[in-house]
Short mmCIF file of C-alpha atoms in Angstrom, two decimals:
data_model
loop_
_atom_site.label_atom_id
_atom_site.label_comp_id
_atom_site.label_asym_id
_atom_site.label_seq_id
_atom_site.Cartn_x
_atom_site.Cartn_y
_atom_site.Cartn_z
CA UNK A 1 18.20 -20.42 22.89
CA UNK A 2 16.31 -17.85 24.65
CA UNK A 3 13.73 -15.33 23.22
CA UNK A 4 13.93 -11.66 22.81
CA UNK A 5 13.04 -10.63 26.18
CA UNK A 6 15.30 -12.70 27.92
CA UNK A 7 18.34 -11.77 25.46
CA UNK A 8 17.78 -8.01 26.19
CA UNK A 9 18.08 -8.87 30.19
CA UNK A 10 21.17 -10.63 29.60
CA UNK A 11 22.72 -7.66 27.89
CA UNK A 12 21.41 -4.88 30.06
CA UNK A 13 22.50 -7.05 33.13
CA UNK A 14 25.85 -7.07 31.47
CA UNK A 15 25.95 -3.94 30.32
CA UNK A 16 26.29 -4.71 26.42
CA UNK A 17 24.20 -3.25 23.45
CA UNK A 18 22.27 -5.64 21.21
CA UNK A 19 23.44 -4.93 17.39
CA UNK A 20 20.81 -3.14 15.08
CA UNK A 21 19.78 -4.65 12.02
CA UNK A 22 20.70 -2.37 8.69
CA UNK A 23 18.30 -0.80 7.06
CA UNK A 24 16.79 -2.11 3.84
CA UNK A 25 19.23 -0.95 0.34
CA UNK A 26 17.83 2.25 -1.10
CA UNK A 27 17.61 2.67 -4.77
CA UNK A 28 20.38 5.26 -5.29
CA UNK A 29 19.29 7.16 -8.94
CA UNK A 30 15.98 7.54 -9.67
CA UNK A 31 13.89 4.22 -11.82
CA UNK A 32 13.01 4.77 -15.32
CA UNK A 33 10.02 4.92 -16.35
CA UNK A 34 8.60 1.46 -17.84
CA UNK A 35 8.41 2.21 -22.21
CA UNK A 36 4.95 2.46 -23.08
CA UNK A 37 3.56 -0.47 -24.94
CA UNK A 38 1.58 0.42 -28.33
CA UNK A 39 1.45 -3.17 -30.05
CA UNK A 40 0.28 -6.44 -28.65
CA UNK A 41 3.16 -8.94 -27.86
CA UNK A 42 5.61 -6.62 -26.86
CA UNK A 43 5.63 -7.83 -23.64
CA UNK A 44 3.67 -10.54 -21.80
CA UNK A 45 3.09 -11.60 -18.31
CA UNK A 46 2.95 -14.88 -16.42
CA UNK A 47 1.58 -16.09 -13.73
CA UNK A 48 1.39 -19.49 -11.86
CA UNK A 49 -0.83 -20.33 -9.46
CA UNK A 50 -1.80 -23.41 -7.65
CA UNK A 51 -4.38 -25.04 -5.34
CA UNK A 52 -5.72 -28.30 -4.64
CA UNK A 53 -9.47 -29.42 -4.74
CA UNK A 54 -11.72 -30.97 -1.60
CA UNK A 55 -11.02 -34.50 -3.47
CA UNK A 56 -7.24 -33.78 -2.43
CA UNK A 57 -5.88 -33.52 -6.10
CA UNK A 58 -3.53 -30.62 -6.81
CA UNK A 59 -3.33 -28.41 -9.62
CA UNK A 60 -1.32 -25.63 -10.87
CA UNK A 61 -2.34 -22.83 -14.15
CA UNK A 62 0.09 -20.95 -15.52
CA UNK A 63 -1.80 -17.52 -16.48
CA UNK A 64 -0.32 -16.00 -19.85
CA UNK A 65 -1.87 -12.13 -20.24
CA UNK A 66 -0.36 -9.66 -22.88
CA UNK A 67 0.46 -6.54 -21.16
CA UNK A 68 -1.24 -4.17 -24.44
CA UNK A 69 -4.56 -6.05 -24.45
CA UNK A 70 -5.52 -8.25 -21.25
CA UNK A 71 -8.27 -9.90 -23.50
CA UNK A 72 -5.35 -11.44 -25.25
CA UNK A 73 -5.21 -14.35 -21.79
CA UNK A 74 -4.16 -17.97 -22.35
CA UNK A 75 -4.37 -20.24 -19.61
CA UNK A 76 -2.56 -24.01 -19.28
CA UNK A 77 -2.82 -26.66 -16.31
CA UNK A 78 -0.17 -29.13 -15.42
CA UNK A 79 -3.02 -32.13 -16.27
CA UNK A 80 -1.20 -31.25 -20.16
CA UNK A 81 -4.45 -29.67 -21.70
CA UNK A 82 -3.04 -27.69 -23.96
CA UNK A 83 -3.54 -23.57 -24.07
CA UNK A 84 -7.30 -22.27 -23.75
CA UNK A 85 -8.07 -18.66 -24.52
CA UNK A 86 -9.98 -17.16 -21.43
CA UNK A 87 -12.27 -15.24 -22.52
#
């Protein structure tokens, strides 16, 4: 296995070209605009996140937020405590 520099030395030295990645898929029509929300729990996002404390014990929360009103937040850890409103 040899690195990058040594690969293009090879090729120049043997007169070959090295191939050129593609380039990243385009969207080809334009995106639709997202509908806009008017009631709360029309739609809802989630998020999970996890870390681990200086005692070495992991822990996860899986963020609930409704996308109409944020204040509308629900938050779980994997310990099983069940759903606490944030705020």
């Amino acid at each position: 296995m040899y690195n990058r520099r040594k690969t293009k030395q090879l090729y120049r030295e043997e007169g070959l070209t090295v191939r050129r990645r593609e380039g990243s898929k385009r969207a080809v029509s334009a995106r639709t605009p997202a509908p806009v929300l008017a009631l709360p729990n029309q739609r809802w996002r989630l998020d999970f996140v996890h870390d681990h404390l200086a005692t070495g014990h992991r822990f996860g929360m899986l963020n609930i937020v409704d996308d109409v009103n944020p204040a509308h937040c629900f938050m779980r850890d994997n310990t099983g405590l069940s759903l606490v409103p944030a705020g």
